Coordinates of C-alpha atoms and ligand atoms in Angstrom, one line a residue:
M292 CA -138.4 85.3 51.4
V293 CA -136.0 87.1 53.7
Q294 CA -137.3 89.3 56.4
T295 CA -136.5 93.0 56.0
V296 CA -134.3 94.6 58.7
A297 CA -137.3 96.6 60.0
G298 CA -139.2 93.4 60.3
L299 CA -136.4 91.8 62.2
R300 CA -136.2 94.7 64.6
D301 CA -139.9 94.5 65.4
A302 CA -139.6 90.7 65.8
R303 CA -136.7 91.1 68.2
A304 CA -138.4 93.8 70.3
S305 CA -141.5 91.6 70.7
A306 CA -139.7 88.3 71.3
G307 CA -136.9 89.6 73.6
M308 CA -134.5 87.8 71.3
V309 CA -130.7 87.9 71.3
P310 CA -129.2 90.9 69.4
W311 CA -129.0 90.2 65.6
W312 CA -125.2 90.5 65.4
R313 CA -124.8 87.5 67.6
D314 CA -126.5 85.3 65.1
A315 CA -125.1 87.0 62.0
V316 CA -122.4 86.1 59.5
I317 CA -120.7 89.4 58.5
Y318 CA -119.0 89.8 55.1
Q319 CA -116.2 92.4 54.8
I320 CA -116.2 94.4 51.5
Y321 CA -113.2 96.4 50.5
P322 CA -115.2 98.6 48.1
R323 CA -112.3 99.5 45.8
S324 CA -111.8 95.9 45.0
F325 CA -115.3 94.4 45.0
A326 CA -117.1 95.4 41.9
D327 CA -116.7 98.3 39.5
S328 CA -120.0 99.5 37.9
D329 CA -118.6 102.3 35.7
G330 CA -115.4 100.9 34.2
N331 CA -112.9 103.2 35.8
G332 CA -111.1 100.3 37.4
V333 CA -112.1 101.1 40.9
G334 CA -114.8 99.2 42.7
D335 CA -117.8 101.4 43.8
L336 CA -121.0 101.5 45.8
R337 CA -123.2 100.7 42.7
G338 CA -121.0 97.7 42.1
V339 CA -121.8 96.5 45.6
I340 CA -125.6 97.0 45.0
E341 CA -125.3 94.9 41.8
R342 CA -123.8 92.1 43.8
L343 CA -126.2 92.1 46.8
D344 CA -128.1 89.1 45.4
Y345 CA -124.9 87.1 45.4
L346 CA -124.5 87.9 49.1
N347 CA -128.1 87.1 50.0
D348 CA -131.1 86.9 47.8
G349 CA -133.1 85.0 50.3
A350 CA -133.0 81.8 48.4
G351 CA -130.7 78.8 48.8
G352 CA -128.4 79.6 46.0
S353 CA -126.8 82.7 47.4
L354 CA -124.0 82.9 50.0
G355 CA -126.5 83.8 52.7
V356 CA -124.6 86.4 54.8
D357 CA -126.5 88.6 57.2
A358 CA -124.4 91.8 57.2
V359 CA -121.7 93.6 55.4
W360 CA -118.9 95.7 56.8
L361 CA -117.9 98.3 54.3
S362 CA -114.3 99.5 54.4
P363 CA -114.0 103.2 53.9
F364 CA -115.8 104.8 50.9
Y365 CA -115.5 108.4 52.1
P366 CA -113.6 111.2 50.3
S367 CA -109.9 110.5 50.7
P368 CA -106.7 111.6 48.9
G369 CA -105.7 107.9 49.1
A370 CA -102.5 108.0 51.2
D371 CA -104.0 104.8 52.9
H372 CA -106.7 104.0 50.3
G373 CA -109.7 105.4 52.2
Y374 CA -108.3 105.1 55.7
D375 CA -107.2 108.7 55.4
V376 CA -110.6 110.4 55.4
S377 CA -110.9 114.0 54.2
G378 CA -114.7 114.2 54.7
Y379 CA -116.6 112.1 57.2
T380 CA -120.1 112.6 55.8
G381 CA -119.6 112.1 52.1
V382 CA -118.6 109.5 49.5
D383 CA -115.5 109.5 47.5
P384 CA -116.5 110.5 43.9
L385 CA -114.5 107.6 42.6
L386 CA -116.8 105.3 44.6
G387 CA -120.2 107.0 44.1
T388 CA -122.5 109.5 45.9
L389 CA -124.4 109.8 49.0
E390 CA -127.5 108.9 47.1
D391 CA -125.7 105.7 46.0
F392 CA -125.0 105.0 49.6
D393 CA -128.6 105.5 50.6
H394 CA -129.7 103.3 47.8
L395 CA -127.2 100.6 48.9
L396 CA -128.5 100.8 52.4
G397 CA -132.1 100.5 51.3
A398 CA -131.3 97.6 48.9
A399 CA -129.3 95.8 51.5
H400 CA -132.0 96.2 54.2
A401 CA -134.7 95.0 51.8
R402 CA -132.8 91.7 51.6
G403 CA -132.3 91.5 55.3
I404 CA -128.6 92.5 55.1
R405 CA -127.4 94.9 57.8
V406 CA -124.7 97.4 57.0
L407 CA -121.7 98.2 59.1
I408 CA -119.4 101.1 58.1
D409 CA -115.8 101.8 59.0
L410 CA -115.3 104.5 61.7
V411 CA -111.8 105.8 61.1
I412 CA -111.4 108.2 63.9
N413 CA -107.9 107.8 65.3
H414 CA -106.8 110.2 62.5
T415 CA -108.1 112.2 59.6
S416 CA -106.4 112.9 56.3
V417 CA -104.2 116.0 56.4
E418 CA -106.6 117.2 53.7
H419 CA -109.5 117.2 56.1
P420 CA -110.8 120.8 56.7
W421 CA -110.3 120.2 60.4
F422 CA -106.6 119.5 59.9
R423 CA -106.2 122.3 57.4
A424 CA -107.5 124.7 60.0
S425 CA -105.4 123.1 62.7
R426 CA -102.2 123.5 60.9
S427 CA -103.0 127.1 59.7
S428 CA -101.9 128.7 62.9
R429 CA -101.0 127.9 66.4
A430 CA -103.8 130.1 67.5
D431 CA -106.5 128.4 65.4
P432 CA -109.4 127.1 67.4
K433 CA -108.9 123.7 65.9
R434 CA -105.2 123.6 66.8
D435 CA -105.9 121.4 69.7
W436 CA -108.0 119.0 67.7
Y437 CA -104.8 117.2 66.7
V438 CA -101.7 116.2 68.6
W439 CA -99.0 118.9 68.2
A440 CA -95.6 119.2 69.9
P441 CA -92.6 121.2 69.6
P442 CA -89.7 119.4 67.9
G443 CA -86.8 118.1 70.0
P444 CA -83.2 119.4 70.0
G445 CA -81.9 120.0 66.5
G446 CA -85.3 119.6 64.9
S447 CA -85.6 115.9 66.1
P448 CA -89.0 114.4 66.6
P449 CA -90.7 115.2 70.0
N450 CA -90.3 111.6 71.2
N451 CA -89.4 108.1 70.0
W452 CA -92.9 107.0 68.9
L453 CA -92.9 105.1 65.6
S454 CA -95.5 104.9 62.9
A455 CA -97.3 101.5 62.7
F456 CA -95.9 101.4 59.1
E457 CA -92.2 100.5 59.3
R458 CA -91.4 102.3 56.2
V459 CA -92.6 105.6 57.6
G460 CA -90.3 105.6 60.7
S461 CA -91.0 108.4 63.2
A462 CA -94.7 109.0 64.0
W463 CA -94.0 112.8 63.8
T464 CA -93.7 115.2 60.9
L465 CA -92.6 118.8 61.3
D466 CA -95.0 121.3 59.9
E467 CA -92.7 124.1 58.7
A468 CA -95.3 126.8 58.7
T469 CA -96.0 126.7 62.4
G470 CA -92.7 125.1 63.5
E471 CA -94.3 122.2 65.4
C472 CA -94.7 118.5 64.7
Y473 CA -98.0 116.7 64.3
L474 CA -98.5 113.1 65.3
H475 CA -99.4 110.4 62.7
T476 CA -99.6 106.9 63.9
F477 CA -99.8 105.8 60.3
T478 CA -98.7 107.8 57.2
P479 CA -97.8 111.5 57.3
G480 CA -101.0 111.9 55.4
Q481 CA -103.0 110.7 58.5
A482 CA -102.9 113.2 61.4
D483 CA -103.9 111.8 64.8
L484 CA -107.0 113.4 66.3
N485 CA -106.7 114.6 69.9
W486 CA -109.3 112.5 71.7
R487 CA -108.7 114.3 75.0
N488 CA -110.4 117.3 73.4
P489 CA -114.2 117.3 74.1
E490 CA -114.8 119.2 70.9
V491 CA -113.3 116.3 68.9
R492 CA -115.5 113.8 70.8
A493 CA -118.6 115.9 70.0
A494 CA -117.7 116.3 66.4
I495 CA -117.2 112.5 65.9
G496 CA -120.5 111.9 67.8
D497 CA -122.1 114.1 65.2
V498 CA -120.5 112.0 62.4
M499 CA -121.8 108.8 64.0
R500 CA -125.3 110.2 64.3
F501 CA -125.2 111.4 60.7
W502 CA -124.7 107.8 59.5
L503 CA -127.0 106.2 62.2
E504 CA -129.8 108.6 61.2
R505 CA -129.4 107.3 57.6
G506 CA -129.9 103.8 58.9
V507 CA -126.5 102.1 59.3
D508 CA -126.6 99.2 61.7
G509 CA -123.2 99.7 63.3
F510 CA -119.5 100.5 63.0
R511 CA -116.2 98.7 62.7
V512 CA -114.0 100.9 64.8
D513 CA -110.6 101.3 63.2
V514 CA -107.6 100.9 65.6
A515 CA -109.9 101.2 68.6
H516 CA -107.0 100.7 71.0
R517 CA -105.0 103.7 69.7
L518 CA -107.4 106.5 70.1
V519 CA -105.9 107.9 73.3
K520 CA -102.1 108.4 74.0
D521 CA -100.0 109.4 76.9
E522 CA -100.8 112.9 77.7
A523 CA -97.3 113.9 78.5
L524 CA -96.0 112.3 75.3
R525 CA -93.3 110.4 77.1
D526 CA -91.0 108.2 75.2
N527 CA -91.9 104.5 74.7
P528 CA -89.7 102.2 76.8
P529 CA -87.2 100.3 74.8
V530 CA -88.7 97.2 73.2
L531 CA -87.6 94.1 74.9
A532 CA -86.7 91.2 72.6
H533 CA -88.9 88.7 74.4
E534 CA -91.9 90.9 74.1
R535 CA -91.7 91.0 70.3
R536 CA -92.9 87.5 70.0
H537 CA -96.1 88.2 71.9
V538 CA -97.4 91.5 70.4
S539 CA -98.3 92.1 66.8
H540 CA -96.3 95.3 66.7
P541 CA -93.4 95.9 69.1
W542 CA -95.0 99.1 70.3
A543 CA -98.5 97.8 70.8
R544 CA -98.2 97.7 74.6
Q545 CA -96.6 101.1 74.9
R546 CA -97.6 104.6 75.6
N547 CA -99.2 105.5 72.2
A548 CA -101.5 102.5 72.3
D549 CA -103.8 100.6 74.7
H550 CA -103.9 103.6 77.0
P551 CA -106.2 103.2 80.0
D552 CA -108.1 106.4 79.1
V553 CA -109.2 104.9 75.8
H554 CA -112.0 103.0 77.7
E555 CA -113.8 106.2 78.6
V556 CA -113.8 107.1 74.9
L557 CA -115.2 103.8 73.9
R558 CA -118.0 104.1 76.5
E559 CA -118.9 107.3 74.9
L560 CA -119.0 105.8 71.4
R561 CA -121.1 103.0 72.9
R562 CA -123.6 105.4 74.4
T563 CA -124.1 107.0 71.0
T564 CA -124.6 103.6 69.2
D565 CA -126.9 102.5 71.9
E566 CA -129.3 105.4 71.1
Y567 CA -129.8 103.6 67.8
D568 CA -129.5 100.0 68.9
A569 CA -126.4 99.7 66.6
V570 CA -123.3 97.5 67.0
L571 CA -119.6 98.4 67.7
L572 CA -117.1 95.9 66.4
G573 CA -113.6 96.9 67.2
E574 CA -110.3 96.5 65.6
V575 CA -108.1 95.9 68.6
P576 CA -104.8 94.2 67.6
I577 CA -103.9 93.0 71.0
H578 CA -103.0 89.3 71.4
D579 CA -103.1 89.1 75.1
P580 CA -106.7 87.8 75.8
A581 CA -106.9 89.4 79.2
R582 CA -106.1 92.9 77.7
L583 CA -108.4 92.3 74.8
A584 CA -111.3 91.4 77.1
R585 CA -111.0 94.9 78.7
Y586 CA -112.3 96.4 75.5
Y587 CA -115.7 94.9 76.2
G588 CA -115.8 97.0 79.3
D589 CA -118.5 96.2 81.7
G590 CA -120.8 95.5 78.8
D591 CA -120.6 99.2 78.0
E592 CA -117.7 99.4 75.5
L593 CA -117.3 97.3 72.3
H594 CA -120.0 94.7 71.5
M595 CA -117.3 92.6 69.8
A596 CA -113.6 92.7 69.0
F597 CA -111.8 90.7 66.4
N598 CA -109.7 87.9 67.9
F599 CA -106.4 89.1 66.5
A600 CA -104.3 86.4 68.0
L601 CA -105.8 84.0 65.4
W602 CA -104.0 85.9 62.6
D603 CA -100.6 84.9 63.8
V604 CA -101.3 81.2 64.6
P605 CA -99.4 78.6 62.7
W606 CA -101.4 75.9 61.0
R607 CA -101.4 73.5 64.0
A608 CA -104.4 72.1 65.7
R609 CA -102.9 72.7 69.2
A610 CA -102.0 76.3 68.4
W611 CA -105.5 77.1 67.2
R612 CA -107.1 75.4 70.2
H613 CA -104.9 77.3 72.5
V614 CA -105.8 80.6 71.1
V615 CA -109.5 79.9 71.0
D616 CA -109.6 78.5 74.5
A617 CA -107.4 81.4 75.9
L618 CA -109.8 84.0 74.6
L619 CA -112.9 82.2 75.8
A620 CA -111.3 81.7 79.2
H621 CA -110.8 85.4 79.5
L622 CA -114.0 86.9 78.1
P623 CA -116.7 87.5 80.6
A624 CA -119.7 85.3 79.9
R625 CA -121.7 88.1 78.3
A626 CA -118.9 89.2 76.0
W627 CA -119.1 88.0 72.4
P628 CA -116.1 87.0 70.3
C629 CA -115.7 87.8 66.6
T630 CA -113.7 85.5 64.4
A631 CA -112.1 86.4 61.1
L632 CA -109.6 84.4 59.0
S633 CA -108.2 87.4 57.1
N634 CA -108.9 91.0 56.0
H635 CA -107.5 93.7 53.8
D636 CA -104.3 94.0 55.9
I637 CA -103.0 90.5 56.1
P638 CA -102.3 87.7 53.6
R639 CA -105.3 85.6 52.6
T640 CA -105.8 82.2 54.1
V641 CA -104.8 80.2 51.0
T642 CA -101.5 82.1 50.9
R643 CA -100.9 82.3 54.7
F644 CA -101.1 78.6 55.1
G645 CA -100.0 77.6 51.7
S646 CA -96.2 77.7 51.7
D647 CA -96.1 73.9 51.1
G648 CA -98.8 74.0 48.5
R649 CA -101.6 72.8 50.7
G650 CA -103.3 76.2 51.2
R651 CA -106.4 75.4 49.2
Q652 CA -107.2 72.3 51.2
R653 CA -106.5 74.2 54.5
A654 CA -108.7 77.1 53.5
R655 CA -111.6 74.6 53.5
V656 CA -110.8 73.5 57.0
A657 CA -110.4 77.1 58.0
A658 CA -113.9 77.8 56.6
M659 CA -115.2 75.2 58.9
L660 CA -113.5 76.8 61.9
L661 CA -114.8 80.2 60.9
L662 CA -118.4 79.1 60.8
T663 CA -118.5 76.8 63.8
L664 CA -116.4 78.5 66.5
P665 CA -118.2 80.4 69.2
G666 CA -118.8 84.1 68.2
T667 CA -119.7 86.0 65.1
P668 CA -117.9 85.0 61.9
C669 CA -116.6 87.8 59.7
L670 CA -115.7 86.7 56.2
Y671 CA -113.4 88.8 54.0
A672 CA -114.7 89.0 50.4
G673 CA -112.9 86.4 48.3
E674 CA -112.3 84.0 51.1
E675 CA -115.4 82.1 50.1
I676 CA -113.9 81.3 46.7
G677 CA -110.5 80.5 48.2
M678 CA -108.8 83.5 46.6
A679 CA -105.1 83.5 47.1
G680 CA -104.5 87.1 46.2
G681 CA -101.0 88.2 45.1
G682 CA -99.4 88.7 41.8
V683 CA -98.8 92.4 42.2
S684 CA -95.7 93.4 40.4
E685 CA -93.3 96.1 41.9
Q686 CA -94.6 98.7 39.4
R687 CA -98.2 98.1 40.3
R688 CA -97.8 98.3 44.1
R689 CA -99.8 101.0 45.6
D690 CA -99.6 100.4 49.4
I691 CA -97.0 101.8 51.7
D692 CA -97.2 98.7 53.9
D693 CA -97.2 96.0 51.1
R694 CA -100.8 95.0 51.6
D695 CA -101.8 95.1 47.9
E696 CA -101.7 91.4 47.6
S697 CA -104.6 91.0 49.9
R698 CA -106.6 93.7 48.0
T699 CA -106.6 92.4 44.5
P700 CA -110.0 92.5 42.7
M701 CA -112.7 90.1 43.7
Q702 CA -112.7 87.3 41.2
W703 CA -116.2 87.0 39.7
D704 CA -115.0 85.2 36.6
P705 CA -111.7 83.9 35.2
S706 CA -111.0 87.0 33.1
G707 CA -111.4 89.8 35.7
R708 CA -114.1 91.4 33.5
G709 CA -116.6 90.6 36.2
F710 CA -114.9 93.0 38.4
S711 CA -114.3 95.8 35.9
S712 CA -114.6 96.5 32.1
G713 CA -111.6 98.8 32.5
R714 CA -108.1 98.4 33.8
S715 CA -108.4 97.5 37.4
W716 CA -106.6 99.6 40.0
L717 CA -104.7 96.5 41.2
P718 CA -104.1 93.5 38.9
V719 CA -106.4 90.5 39.1
A720 CA -104.5 87.7 41.0
P721 CA -103.2 84.8 39.0
D722 CA -105.5 82.2 40.5
A723 CA -108.6 83.8 39.0
A724 CA -108.8 80.9 36.6
V725 CA -109.7 78.5 39.4
A726 CA -110.8 80.7 42.2
N727 CA -113.8 82.6 40.8
V728 CA -117.5 82.8 41.4
A729 CA -118.6 81.8 37.9
V730 CA -117.0 78.4 37.9
Q731 CA -117.5 77.6 41.6
R732 CA -121.1 78.7 41.7
H733 CA -122.5 75.5 40.2
D734 CA -119.8 73.1 41.4
P735 CA -121.0 71.3 44.5
A736 CA -117.4 70.4 45.4
S737 CA -116.2 74.1 45.3
V738 CA -115.1 76.0 48.3
L739 CA -118.0 78.4 47.6
S740 CA -120.4 75.6 47.9
L741 CA -118.8 74.6 51.1
Y742 CA -119.2 78.1 52.5
R743 CA -122.8 78.1 51.4
R744 CA -123.5 74.8 53.1
L745 CA -121.7 75.9 56.3
I746 CA -123.5 79.2 56.5
R747 CA -126.9 77.5 55.9
R748 CA -126.1 74.9 58.5
R749 CA -125.1 77.6 61.0
R750 CA -128.2 79.6 60.3
G751 CA -130.4 76.7 61.1
S752 CA -128.6 75.7 64.3
P753 CA -128.8 77.3 67.7
A754 CA -125.9 75.1 68.8
L755 CA -123.6 76.4 66.2
R756 CA -124.6 80.0 66.6
R757 CA -124.8 80.3 70.3
G758 CA -124.3 76.9 71.9
T759 CA -121.8 75.9 74.5
Y760 CA -118.2 75.1 73.4
E761 CA -116.2 72.2 74.7
P762 CA -112.9 71.1 73.3
L763 CA -112.5 67.4 73.0
H764 CA -109.4 65.3 73.5
G765 CA -108.1 63.6 70.4
P766 CA -104.9 63.2 68.3
A767 CA -102.5 66.1 68.5
E768 CA -103.2 67.2 64.9
V769 CA -107.0 67.2 65.2
F770 CA -108.8 70.1 66.7
A771 CA -112.2 68.8 67.8
Y772 CA -115.0 70.5 69.8
R773 CA -118.6 70.1 70.7
R774 CA -121.2 72.8 70.4
A775 CA -124.6 72.2 72.1
A776 CA -127.8 74.1 72.7
R777 CA -131.4 73.2 73.3
G778 CA -130.9 69.5 73.0
E779 CA -129.0 69.9 69.7
Q780 CA -125.4 68.8 69.5
F781 CA -122.6 69.0 67.0
V782 CA -119.0 67.8 67.1
V783 CA -116.6 69.5 64.8
A784 CA -113.4 67.6 64.0
L785 CA -110.7 69.2 61.9
N786 CA -107.6 67.5 60.7
F787 CA -104.8 70.0 60.5
S788 CA -102.3 67.4 59.1
S789 CA -101.8 65.9 55.7
R790 CA -102.1 62.4 57.0
H791 CA -105.2 60.3 57.8
Q792 CA -106.3 60.8 61.4
R793 CA -108.9 59.0 63.5
L794 CA -110.8 60.5 66.2
R795 CA -112.2 58.1 68.7
H796 CA -114.4 59.7 71.3
H797 CA -117.2 58.6 73.5
A798 CA -119.0 61.8 72.5
L799 CA -119.8 60.3 69.1
P800 CA -122.7 57.9 69.7
R801 CA -124.4 55.6 67.3
G802 CA -126.5 57.5 64.8
T803 CA -124.0 60.4 64.5
V804 CA -124.1 61.8 61.0
V805 CA -121.7 63.7 58.9
E806 CA -123.6 66.9 58.4
V807 CA -121.0 68.9 56.4
C808 CA -117.7 67.6 55.2
T809 CA -115.0 69.5 53.4
D810 CA -115.4 66.7 50.9
P811 CA -119.1 66.9 50.0
A812 CA -119.1 63.2 49.0
R813 CA -119.2 62.3 52.7
D814 CA -122.2 64.4 53.6
G815 CA -124.8 62.2 55.2
E816 CA -122.5 59.4 56.1
V817 CA -123.4 57.6 59.3
L818 CA -120.5 57.0 61.6
E819 CA -119.2 53.8 63.1
R820 CA -119.8 54.1 66.8
H821 CA -117.4 56.5 68.7
L822 CA -115.2 56.9 65.7
V823 CA -114.6 59.3 62.8
E824 CA -112.0 58.9 60.2
L825 CA -110.5 62.1 58.7
G826 CA -108.7 62.3 55.4
P827 CA -105.7 64.6 55.0
D828 CA -106.8 68.2 55.6
E829 CA -110.3 67.1 56.1
G830 CA -112.9 68.6 58.4
V831 CA -116.4 67.4 59.4
V832 CA -119.3 68.8 61.2
L833 CA -121.1 65.9 62.9
R834 CA -124.6 66.0 64.1
L835 CA -125.2 63.9 67.1
P836 CA -128.5 62.1 67.7
P837 CA -131.0 63.9 70.0
A838 CA -130.1 64.0 73.6
G839 CA -130.9 60.7 75.4
A840 CA -129.9 58.6 72.4
G841 CA -126.2 59.1 73.1
R842 CA -125.4 60.2 76.7
E843 CA -121.9 61.7 76.9
R844 CA -119.7 61.5 79.9
G845 CA -117.1 63.9 81.3
G846 CA -115.9 67.1 79.7
R847 CA -116.9 70.5 80.9
A848 CA -119.0 72.5 78.6
R849 CA -118.4 76.2 78.7
A850 CA -121.5 78.3 78.5
H851 CA -121.1 80.9 75.8
R852 CA -124.1 83.1 75.4
Ligands
LIG1085 C1 -106.5 99.8 60.3 C2 -106.9 99.4 58.9 C3 -105.8 99.6 58.0 C4 -105.3 101.0 58.0 C5 -105.1 101.5 59.4 C6 -105.0 103.0 59.6 O1 -105.6 98.9 60.8 O2 -107.4 98.1 58.8 O3 -106.1 99.2 56.7 O4 -104.2 101.2 57.3 O5 -106.1 101.1 60.4 O6 -106.3 103.6 59.4

């Protein structure tokens, strides 16, 4: 039987244990695409409730995740599919009601599943009552809740800031009625809030408390690095060609993002969440690990930030190792990383690493990375069945930034009926015949079974959850590392190549056992001393015999707790 969330809180308080989110596996749900309970083709909150047992029913057969992060379910005109919020304290009627949300929260907690919700506070929809008031007149008390500026000469935008969506162009739109431009870092339907205004901060504080009082366990903070902009609205400096390779967006290091004043805002958000012992997980798309580390503040800003650099890494062992090591080298000891392979904004793993047809095998190796690297894993719905996504024709595209292919419906069965009895808002991807829950559920060789085994292994292992991390030397195409805690030791060895590889290492003593392999036929194999053979695109989690039986030499273990 799983413990309920209330039970866990009490246990933690009495035992002085580490915070729950450090030990958790988080599962991201994009509600529109997860499960549709009423046949209107759009996933909804009741659909999520119906699938909670799949996520964690407390028995061995379910996935076994500990928390869900729900992408936005608030009322929204849909300019950015929910990331344009027109009411912060309600539920989009397409997705359900507030009662449904409370029901979902209760049902999740009863299974020991925590719930994180998306805090989309860089901007609101232009349909939000705050913005309607703001745009009604220059004298309106809410005018300064948003970022307004007079147009430049000849009606040009006030400065050269660009929207994060290339297709949008300028980040400014002229509002004819009042003759000024409003800032929108995303679509013109998403007006940026003015975080320099204390009333805005107070209003968002109330929004957070509204959900915290209902019992949510934390927030994923949307574009946390963008909340505050240059007060004087100065032009961004010209983008230098060499910089483009190092930042995800050419403007990411400029005056409308990563502003030093954002940290004060994050500290304020943190104070609010601390009142409720809730967690802040930030979206901070900054690749430079030193800059990313600043978002943890002095232990008083974000609890965790996604390691964005991982989403641009090519499928090469050295590249992955470099990104992982760079982040760990820059994070202060108490800061906790968060690893994700994909989300609703970027191509799915099978697709991203599949240009040569090996994406499915690599997705298994990637699963092993996700569940064994230091930090909290966050798994995007569908990754656990190796969904490729895609197959969205020109006519059925919905998104301004071409992200539909990562948002196709969750593949519960080969037909798509498991998602919805109606016509789904995005088409079911072509790989539903192979990548679906129904066929993989009972197949011990499926990627779903691999995820279940890895999650279970992680859950039972202090070393994999919180242990030290030490990269090991080996062949260039093998990424290998040791995780150790409380006398328990694992070595993870991942073959990034499509050739056989052999890792010979003194860290692998007699008695080392293959605990989990991407090929389940090898589970339980006992290794020849100091040596593990790896098939093409194969990964293994090796359990070392208890300390003393195989003393290791050399290598510096980095404490990560
Ligand atoms: C984040 C979301 C993305 C959205 C954007 C604007 O990056 O993940 O989906 O479009 O913020 O809210």
